[in-house]
């Protein structure tokens, strides 16, 4: 597949899903406690030509944050992606892609509400020491939340996605994986089941990743929404970005 033969990201996504060996991926996903890696889901050359420039183009909008002992890095929210990097939404909102994820997870997945800044967001590791400590992508929704991570830029030998499979399983021993997410590589997991982190960036290195979130139930209680917004404000996107946009956008 080349950029010359495709007109849109949506078309590329349709073709990418069509050529997957679904039975094999489905088996791997469930054998690994709802975790899956798909190398080169999208062609690297296409990602670097169509998507990376949009990610680089919104660097001026990123919010940098530092939580001692846990997190250091930059983030660009769904709100900025909608306004200034809309090509990512062709992947996030693809019905073919959502149907594939739903079949894989045995759940009817839906887009997050438009007032969720994590819905489709960009995460930047651009300064030495940028990292995030071990955590689950805990769902504050009334249903489950699934995370899809795709590599965009990975010019690093130090900054890796570290995953501990089966940490929540009282029977199976945990399994540790260290992944370099090259442009177009995709990682899919149930947010409440994967214990994961990103190791510190080295000097003169850069890593940029896209994350997309899908839910089984888009409802969230008032208290949990407030807690989620506060967490997103301090750990990711900034108070002004989260609360100004969260209050102004209607729910989908």
PDB file of C-alpha atoms in Angstrom:
ATOM      1  CA  UNK A   1       0.000   0.000   0.000  1.00  0.00           C
ATOM      2  CA  UNK A   2       1.375   3.435  -0.930  1.00  0.00           C
ATOM      3  CA  UNK A   3       0.164   6.984  -0.518  1.00  0.00           C
ATOM      4  CA  UNK A   4      -0.088   7.259  -4.307  1.00  0.00           C
ATOM      5  CA  UNK A   5      -2.847   4.637  -4.446  1.00  0.00           C
ATOM      6  CA  UNK A   6      -4.988   6.099  -1.657  1.00  0.00           C
ATOM      7  CA  UNK A   7      -7.021   9.283  -1.442  1.00  0.00           C
ATOM      8  CA  UNK A   8      -7.879   9.455   2.258  1.00  0.00           C
ATOM      9  CA  UNK A   9      -6.906   8.153   5.677  1.00  0.00           C
ATOM     10  CA  UNK A  10     -10.358   6.559   5.889  1.00  0.00           C
ATOM     11  CA  UNK A  11      -9.644   4.536   2.755  1.00  0.00           C
ATOM     12  CA  UNK A  12      -6.275   3.456   4.177  1.00  0.00           C
ATOM     13  CA  UNK A  13      -7.990   2.331   7.391  1.00  0.00           C
ATOM     14  CA  UNK A  14     -10.572   0.313   5.451  1.00  0.00           C
ATOM     15  CA  UNK A  15      -7.798  -1.472   3.555  1.00  0.00           C
ATOM     16  CA  UNK A  16      -5.756  -2.023   6.707  1.00  0.00           C
ATOM     17  CA  UNK A  17      -8.666  -3.725   8.480  1.00  0.00           C
ATOM     18  CA  UNK A  18      -9.524  -5.815   5.401  1.00  0.00           C
ATOM     19  CA  UNK A  19      -6.061  -7.382   5.204  1.00  0.00           C
ATOM     20  CA  UNK A  20      -5.840  -8.348   8.887  1.00  0.00           C
ATOM     21  CA  UNK A  21      -5.885 -12.010   9.909  1.00  0.00           C
ATOM     22  CA  UNK A  22      -8.765 -11.500  12.302  1.00  0.00           C
ATOM     23  CA  UNK A  23      -8.883 -15.037  13.721  1.00  0.00           C
ATOM     24  CA  UNK A  24      -5.207 -14.956  14.683  1.00  0.00           C
ATOM     25  CA  UNK A  25      -5.437 -11.459  16.185  1.00  0.00           C
ATOM     26  CA  UNK A  26      -8.605 -12.347  18.079  1.00  0.00           C
ATOM     27  CA  UNK A  27      -6.883 -15.377  19.597  1.00  0.00           C
ATOM     28  CA  UNK A  28      -3.798 -13.353  20.577  1.00  0.00           C
ATOM     29  CA  UNK A  29      -5.915 -10.571  22.094  1.00  0.00           C
ATOM     30  CA  UNK A  30      -7.743 -12.909  24.452  1.00  0.00           C
ATOM     31  CA  UNK A  31      -4.715 -15.088  25.214  1.00  0.00           C
ATOM     32  CA  UNK A  32      -2.924 -11.916  26.341  1.00  0.00           C
ATOM     33  CA  UNK A  33      -5.705 -10.709  28.660  1.00  0.00           C
ATOM     34  CA  UNK A  34      -7.218  -8.229  26.197  1.00  0.00           C
ATOM     35  CA  UNK A  35      -3.940  -6.893  24.820  1.00  0.00           C
ATOM     36  CA  UNK A  36      -2.724  -6.874  21.233  1.00  0.00           C
ATOM     37  CA  UNK A  37       0.092  -5.416  19.139  1.00  0.00           C
ATOM     38  CA  UNK A  38      -0.365  -4.972  15.377  1.00  0.00           C
ATOM     39  CA  UNK A  39       2.919  -3.969  13.713  1.00  0.00           C
ATOM     40  CA  UNK A  40       2.413  -1.590  10.777  1.00  0.00           C
ATOM     41  CA  UNK A  41      -1.363  -1.422  11.002  1.00  0.00           C
ATOM     42  CA  UNK A  42      -0.955   1.646   8.807  1.00  0.00           C
ATOM     43  CA  UNK A  43       1.902   1.931   6.340  1.00  0.00           C
ATOM     44  CA  UNK A  44       4.852   3.819   7.799  1.00  0.00           C
ATOM     45  CA  UNK A  45       5.382   5.987   4.712  1.00  0.00           C
ATOM     46  CA  UNK A  46       1.736   7.052   4.743  1.00  0.00           C
ATOM     47  CA  UNK A  47       1.808   7.850   8.474  1.00  0.00           C
ATOM     48  CA  UNK A  48       4.960   9.928   8.049  1.00  0.00           C
ATOM     49  CA  UNK A  49       3.542  11.798   5.045  1.00  0.00           C
ATOM     50  CA  UNK A  50      -0.048  12.390   6.198  1.00  0.00           C
ATOM     51  CA  UNK A  51      -0.208  12.178   9.990  1.00  0.00           C
ATOM     52  CA  UNK A  52       3.190  13.120  11.412  1.00  0.00           C
ATOM     53  CA  UNK A  53       3.098  16.655   9.895  1.00  0.00           C
ATOM     54  CA  UNK A  54      -0.232  17.269  11.645  1.00  0.00           C
ATOM     55  CA  UNK A  55       1.232  16.082  14.964  1.00  0.00           C
ATOM     56  CA  UNK A  56       4.304  18.262  14.484  1.00  0.00           C
ATOM     57  CA  UNK A  57       2.088  21.175  13.450  1.00  0.00           C
ATOM     58  CA  UNK A  58       0.299  21.359  16.821  1.00  0.00           C
ATOM     59  CA  UNK A  59       3.436  21.243  18.972  1.00  0.00           C
ATOM     60  CA  UNK A  60       2.869  24.904  19.765  1.00  0.00           C
ATOM     61  CA  UNK A  61      -0.400  23.947  21.460  1.00  0.00           C
ATOM     62  CA  UNK A  62       0.929  21.203  23.700  1.00  0.00           C
ATOM     63  CA  UNK A  63       0.622  21.492  27.459  1.00  0.00           C
ATOM     64  CA  UNK A  64       3.695  20.312  29.349  1.00  0.00           C
ATOM     65  CA  UNK A  65       3.283  18.899  32.827  1.00  0.00           C
ATOM     66  CA  UNK A  66       5.392  17.396  35.576  1.00  0.00           C
ATOM     67  CA  UNK A  67       4.207  15.226  38.441  1.00  0.00           C
ATOM     68  CA  UNK A  68       7.224  14.261  40.582  1.00  0.00           C
ATOM     69  CA  UNK A  69       7.745  10.521  40.712  1.00  0.00           C
ATOM     70  CA  UNK A  70       5.123   9.777  38.075  1.00  0.00           C
ATOM     71  CA  UNK A  71       4.962  11.834  34.890  1.00  0.00           C
ATOM     72  CA  UNK A  72       6.749  14.370  32.715  1.00  0.00           C
ATOM     73  CA  UNK A  73       5.821  15.224  29.131  1.00  0.00           C
ATOM     74  CA  UNK A  74       3.466  17.090  26.836  1.00  0.00           C
ATOM     75  CA  UNK A  75      -0.082  16.534  25.622  1.00  0.00           C
ATOM     76  CA  UNK A  76      -2.432  17.907  22.968  1.00  0.00           C
ATOM     77  CA  UNK A  77      -6.119  17.332  23.648  1.00  0.00           C
ATOM     78  CA  UNK A  78      -8.957  16.115  21.469  1.00  0.00           C
ATOM     79  CA  UNK A  79     -10.222  19.691  21.278  1.00  0.00           C
ATOM     80  CA  UNK A  80      -7.047  20.848  19.508  1.00  0.00           C
ATOM     81  CA  UNK A  81      -7.010  17.745  17.322  1.00  0.00           C
ATOM     82  CA  UNK A  82     -10.546  18.567  16.148  1.00  0.00           C
ATOM     83  CA  UNK A  83      -9.541  22.113  15.231  1.00  0.00           C
ATOM     84  CA  UNK A  84      -6.023  21.743  13.886  1.00  0.00           C
ATOM     85  CA  UNK A  85      -5.212  18.078  13.167  1.00  0.00           C
ATOM     86  CA  UNK A  86      -8.459  16.621  11.785  1.00  0.00           C
ATOM     87  CA  UNK A  87      -6.883  13.802   9.799  1.00  0.00           C
ATOM     88  CA  UNK A  88      -6.557  11.810  13.017  1.00  0.00           C
ATOM     89  CA  UNK A  89     -10.343  11.842  13.310  1.00  0.00           C
ATOM     90  CA  UNK A  90     -10.634   9.891  10.054  1.00  0.00           C
ATOM     91  CA  UNK A  91      -9.046   6.982  11.902  1.00  0.00           C
ATOM     92  CA  UNK A  92     -10.749   7.545  15.251  1.00  0.00           C
ATOM     93  CA  UNK A  93     -14.240   7.826  13.775  1.00  0.00           C
ATOM     94  CA  UNK A  94     -13.895   5.105  11.115  1.00  0.00           C
ATOM     95  CA  UNK A  95     -16.907   2.797  11.345  1.00  0.00           C
ATOM     96  CA  UNK A  96     -14.912  -0.048   9.819  1.00  0.00           C
ATOM     97  CA  UNK A  97     -12.265   0.365  12.512  1.00  0.00           C
ATOM     98  CA  UNK A  98     -14.827   0.603  15.326  1.00  0.00           C
ATOM     99  CA  UNK A  99     -16.555  -2.552  14.063  1.00  0.00           C
ATOM    100  CA  UNK A 100     -13.212  -4.374  14.032  1.00  0.00           C
ATOM    101  CA  UNK A 101     -12.504  -3.305  17.623  1.00  0.00           C
ATOM    102  CA  UNK A 102     -16.004  -4.331  18.703  1.00  0.00           C
ATOM    103  CA  UNK A 103     -15.587  -7.809  17.206  1.00  0.00           C
ATOM    104  CA  UNK A 104     -12.173  -8.135  18.794  1.00  0.00           C
ATOM    105  CA  UNK A 105     -13.293  -7.086  22.284  1.00  0.00           C
ATOM    106  CA  UNK A 106     -16.746  -8.767  22.269  1.00  0.00           C
ATOM    107  CA  UNK A 107     -18.228  -5.382  23.160  1.00  0.00           C
ATOM    108  CA  UNK A 108     -20.184  -2.747  21.273  1.00  0.00           C
ATOM    109  CA  UNK A 109     -17.717   0.123  21.327  1.00  0.00           C
ATOM    110  CA  UNK A 110     -18.658   3.757  20.942  1.00  0.00           C
ATOM    111  CA  UNK A 111     -16.814   7.036  20.601  1.00  0.00           C
ATOM    112  CA  UNK A 112     -16.187   8.939  23.804  1.00  0.00           C
ATOM    113  CA  UNK A 113     -18.320  12.057  24.329  1.00  0.00           C
ATOM    114  CA  UNK A 114     -16.969  15.234  22.738  1.00  0.00           C
ATOM    115  CA  UNK A 115     -16.280  16.661  26.218  1.00  0.00           C
ATOM    116  CA  UNK A 116     -13.600  14.035  26.878  1.00  0.00           C
ATOM    117  CA  UNK A 117     -10.170  15.530  26.033  1.00  0.00           C
ATOM    118  CA  UNK A 118      -8.636  12.027  25.911  1.00  0.00           C
ATOM    119  CA  UNK A 119     -10.975  10.845  23.124  1.00  0.00           C
ATOM    120  CA  UNK A 120      -8.335  11.258  20.429  1.00  0.00           C
ATOM    121  CA  UNK A 121      -5.193  12.925  21.759  1.00  0.00           C
ATOM    122  CA  UNK A 122      -1.476  13.275  21.110  1.00  0.00           C
ATOM    123  CA  UNK A 123       1.289  12.622  23.640  1.00  0.00           C
ATOM    124  CA  UNK A 124       4.777  14.077  23.260  1.00  0.00           C
ATOM    125  CA  UNK A 125       8.068  12.977  24.781  1.00  0.00           C
ATOM    126  CA  UNK A 126      10.422  15.725  23.620  1.00  0.00           C
ATOM    127  CA  UNK A 127      12.696  16.584  26.560  1.00  0.00           C
ATOM    128  CA  UNK A 128      15.212  14.321  28.322  1.00  0.00           C
ATOM    129  CA  UNK A 129      13.520  12.437  31.138  1.00  0.00           C
ATOM    130  CA  UNK A 130       9.995  12.652  29.712  1.00  0.00           C
ATOM    131  CA  UNK A 131       8.123   9.550  30.862  1.00  0.00           C
ATOM    132  CA  UNK A 132       5.011   8.230  32.575  1.00  0.00           C
ATOM    133  CA  UNK A 133       4.962   5.790  35.479  1.00  0.00           C
ATOM    134  CA  UNK A 134       3.013   2.564  35.703  1.00  0.00           C
ATOM    135  CA  UNK A 135      -0.759   2.947  35.653  1.00  0.00           C
ATOM    136  CA  UNK A 136      -4.030   1.543  34.331  1.00  0.00           C
ATOM    137  CA  UNK A 137      -6.189   3.575  31.940  1.00  0.00           C
ATOM    138  CA  UNK A 138      -8.956   3.462  34.519  1.00  0.00           C
ATOM    139  CA  UNK A 139     -12.457   4.009  33.210  1.00  0.00           C
ATOM    140  CA  UNK A 140     -14.601   6.549  35.029  1.00  0.00           C
ATOM    141  CA  UNK A 141     -17.439   5.809  32.637  1.00  0.00           C
ATOM    142  CA  UNK A 142     -20.305   3.527  33.594  1.00  0.00           C
ATOM    143  CA  UNK A 143     -18.931   0.981  31.133  1.00  0.00           C
ATOM    144  CA  UNK A 144     -15.481  -0.177  30.066  1.00  0.00           C
ATOM    145  CA  UNK A 145     -12.924   1.954  28.248  1.00  0.00           C
ATOM    146  CA  UNK A 146     -10.549   0.639  25.601  1.00  0.00           C
ATOM    147  CA  UNK A 147      -7.287   2.321  24.607  1.00  0.00           C
ATOM    148  CA  UNK A 148      -5.735   2.236  21.151  1.00  0.00           C
ATOM    149  CA  UNK A 149      -2.207   3.603  20.878  1.00  0.00           C
ATOM    150  CA  UNK A 150      -0.439   4.196  17.562  1.00  0.00           C
ATOM    151  CA  UNK A 151       3.157   5.230  17.035  1.00  0.00           C
ATOM    152  CA  UNK A 152       3.831   8.407  15.043  1.00  0.00           C
ATOM    153  CA  UNK A 153       7.454   9.343  15.799  1.00  0.00           C
ATOM    154  CA  UNK A 154       9.919   7.093  17.594  1.00  0.00           C
ATOM    155  CA  UNK A 155      13.465   8.411  17.393  1.00  0.00           C
ATOM    156  CA  UNK A 156      14.600   6.919  20.666  1.00  0.00           C
ATOM    157  CA  UNK A 157      16.439   3.943  22.085  1.00  0.00           C
ATOM    158  CA  UNK A 158      15.449   4.713  25.681  1.00  0.00           C
ATOM    159  CA  UNK A 159      11.772   5.695  25.564  1.00  0.00           C
ATOM    160  CA  UNK A 160       9.704   2.506  25.375  1.00  0.00           C
ATOM    161  CA  UNK A 161       6.180   1.395  26.146  1.00  0.00           C
ATOM    162  CA  UNK A 162       6.477  -1.131  28.976  1.00  0.00           C
ATOM    163  CA  UNK A 163       3.530  -3.480  29.529  1.00  0.00           C
ATOM    164  CA  UNK A 164       2.924  -5.966  32.301  1.00  0.00           C
ATOM    165  CA  UNK A 165       0.389  -8.532  31.157  1.00  0.00           C
ATOM    166  CA  UNK A 166      -1.775 -10.480  33.642  1.00  0.00           C
ATOM    167  CA  UNK A 167      -0.991  -8.185  36.586  1.00  0.00           C
ATOM    168  CA  UNK A 168      -4.678  -8.289  37.539  1.00  0.00           C
ATOM    169  CA  UNK A 169      -4.847 -12.094  37.124  1.00  0.00           C
ATOM    170  CA  UNK A 170      -4.471 -13.954  40.460  1.00  0.00           C
ATOM    171  CA  UNK A 171      -3.617 -17.218  38.687  1.00  0.00           C
ATOM    172  CA  UNK A 172      -1.306 -16.418  35.774  1.00  0.00           C
ATOM    173  CA  UNK A 173       2.234 -15.078  36.290  1.00  0.00           C
ATOM    174  CA  UNK A 174       2.813 -11.576  34.954  1.00  0.00           C
ATOM    175  CA  UNK A 175       4.616 -11.098  31.647  1.00  0.00           C
ATOM    176  CA  UNK A 176       6.684  -7.988  30.936  1.00  0.00           C
ATOM    177  CA  UNK A 177       7.017  -6.528  27.425  1.00  0.00           C
ATOM    178  CA  UNK A 178       9.085  -3.558  26.251  1.00  0.00           C
ATOM    179  CA  UNK A 179       7.871  -2.114  22.952  1.00  0.00           C
ATOM    180  CA  UNK A 180       9.189   0.451  20.506  1.00  0.00           C
ATOM    181  CA  UNK A 181       6.148   1.853  18.691  1.00  0.00           C
ATOM    182  CA  UNK A 182       7.304   2.666  15.175  1.00  0.00           C
ATOM    183  CA  UNK A 183       5.128   4.901  12.942  1.00  0.00           C
ATOM    184  CA  UNK A 184       1.985   2.917  12.111  1.00  0.00           C
ATOM    185  CA  UNK A 185       2.400   0.281  14.851  1.00  0.00           C
ATOM    186  CA  UNK A 186      -0.772  -0.151  16.901  1.00  0.00           C
ATOM    187  CA  UNK A 187      -1.394  -1.357  20.465  1.00  0.00           C
ATOM    188  CA  UNK A 188      -4.933  -2.261  21.599  1.00  0.00           C
ATOM    189  CA  UNK A 189      -5.968  -3.021  25.180  1.00  0.00           C
ATOM    190  CA  UNK A 190      -8.679  -2.907  27.815  1.00  0.00           C
ATOM    191  CA  UNK A 191      -7.755   0.107  29.935  1.00  0.00           C
ATOM    192  CA  UNK A 192      -8.672  -1.562  33.214  1.00  0.00           C
ATOM    193  CA  UNK A 193      -6.463  -4.612  32.557  1.00  0.00           C
ATOM    194  CA  UNK A 194      -3.090  -3.422  31.273  1.00  0.00           C
ATOM    195  CA  UNK A 195      -0.499  -2.147  33.767  1.00  0.00           C
ATOM    196  CA  UNK A 196       1.806  -0.011  31.631  1.00  0.00           C
ATOM    197  CA  UNK A 197       4.354   2.806  31.600  1.00  0.00           C
ATOM    198  CA  UNK A 198       6.684   4.729  29.279  1.00  0.00           C
ATOM    199  CA  UNK A 199      10.385   4.782  30.176  1.00  0.00           C
ATOM    200  CA  UNK A 200      12.362   8.077  30.279  1.00  0.00           C
ATOM    201  CA  UNK A 201      13.438   9.733  27.041  1.00  0.00           C
ATOM    202  CA  UNK A 202      17.149  10.134  26.417  1.00  0.00           C
ATOM    203  CA  UNK A 203      19.022  13.239  25.174  1.00  0.00           C
ATOM    204  CA  UNK A 204      18.375  14.313  21.568  1.00  0.00           C
ATOM    205  CA  UNK A 205      15.457  11.885  21.265  1.00  0.00           C
ATOM    206  CA  UNK A 206      11.758  12.265  20.445  1.00  0.00           C
ATOM    207  CA  UNK A 207       8.645  10.124  20.723  1.00  0.00           C
ATOM    208  CA  UNK A 208       5.105  11.081  19.697  1.00  0.00           C
ATOM    209  CA  UNK A 209       2.111   8.769  20.046  1.00  0.00           C
ATOM    210  CA  UNK A 210      -1.574   8.980  19.196  1.00  0.00           C
ATOM    211  CA  UNK A 211      -4.081   7.529  21.639  1.00  0.00           C
ATOM    212  CA  UNK A 212      -7.752   6.896  20.988  1.00  0.00           C
ATOM    213  CA  UNK A 213     -10.355   5.908  23.550  1.00  0.00           C
ATOM    214  CA  UNK A 214     -13.611   4.006  23.032  1.00  0.00           C
ATOM    215  CA  UNK A 215     -16.266   3.135  25.601  1.00  0.00           C
ATOM    216  CA  UNK A 216     -19.125   0.699  26.027  1.00  0.00           C
ATOM    217  CA  UNK A 217     -21.265   3.274  27.841  1.00  0.00           C
ATOM    218  CA  UNK A 218     -20.589   7.020  27.354  1.00  0.00           C
ATOM    219  CA  UNK A 219     -22.377   8.019  30.577  1.00  0.00           C
ATOM    220  CA  UNK A 220     -20.391   9.269  33.548  1.00  0.00           C
ATOM    221  CA  UNK A 221     -21.606  10.455  36.930  1.00  0.00           C
ATOM    222  CA  UNK A 222     -21.231  14.118  37.871  1.00  0.00           C
ATOM    223  CA  UNK A 223     -18.654  13.482  40.609  1.00  0.00           C
ATOM    224  CA  UNK A 224     -16.554  11.208  38.432  1.00  0.00           C
ATOM    225  CA  UNK A 225     -16.691  13.730  35.571  1.00  0.00           C
ATOM    226  CA  UNK A 226     -15.400  16.444  37.896  1.00  0.00           C
ATOM    227  CA  UNK A 227     -12.652  14.152  39.184  1.00  0.00           C
ATOM    228  CA  UNK A 228     -11.708  13.142  35.637  1.00  0.00           C
ATOM    229  CA  UNK A 229     -11.553  16.776  34.517  1.00  0.00           C
ATOM    230  CA  UNK A 230      -9.356  17.742  37.471  1.00  0.00           C
ATOM    231  CA  UNK A 231      -6.994  14.835  36.782  1.00  0.00           C
ATOM    232  CA  UNK A 232      -6.807  15.746  33.090  1.00  0.00           C
ATOM    233  CA  UNK A 233      -6.168  19.395  33.961  1.00  0.00           C
ATOM    234  CA  UNK A 234      -3.175  18.758  36.207  1.00  0.00           C
ATOM    235  CA  UNK A 235      -1.726  15.645  34.570  1.00  0.00           C
ATOM    236  CA  UNK A 236      -2.341  16.305  30.886  1.00  0.00           C
ATOM    237  CA  UNK A 237      -4.012  19.272  29.210  1.00  0.00           C
ATOM    238  CA  UNK A 238      -4.176  22.231  31.616  1.00  0.00           C
ATOM    239  CA  UNK A 239      -7.072  23.792  33.544  1.00  0.00           C
ATOM    240  CA  UNK A 240      -8.013  26.332  30.888  1.00  0.00           C
ATOM    241  CA  UNK A 241      -8.154  23.806  28.052  1.00  0.00           C
ATOM    242  CA  UNK A 242     -10.128  21.177  29.957  1.00  0.00           C
ATOM    243  CA  UNK A 243     -12.745  23.263  31.748  1.00  0.00           C
ATOM    244  CA  UNK A 244     -13.340  25.910  29.088  1.00  0.00           C
ATOM    245  CA  UNK A 245     -13.946  23.323  26.399  1.00  0.00           C
ATOM    246  CA  UNK A 246     -15.591  20.674  28.619  1.00  0.00           C
ATOM    247  CA  UNK A 247     -18.290  23.187  29.632  1.00  0.00           C
ATOM    248  CA  UNK A 248     -18.847  24.562  26.138  1.00  0.00           C
ATOM    249  CA  UNK A 249     -19.106  21.311  24.172  1.00  0.00           C
ATOM    250  CA  UNK A 250     -22.361  19.332  24.083  1.00  0.00           C
ATOM    251  CA  UNK A 251     -22.307  15.621  24.751  1.00  0.00           C
ATOM    252  CA  UNK A 252     -22.476  13.399  21.686  1.00  0.00           C
TER     253      UNK A 252
END
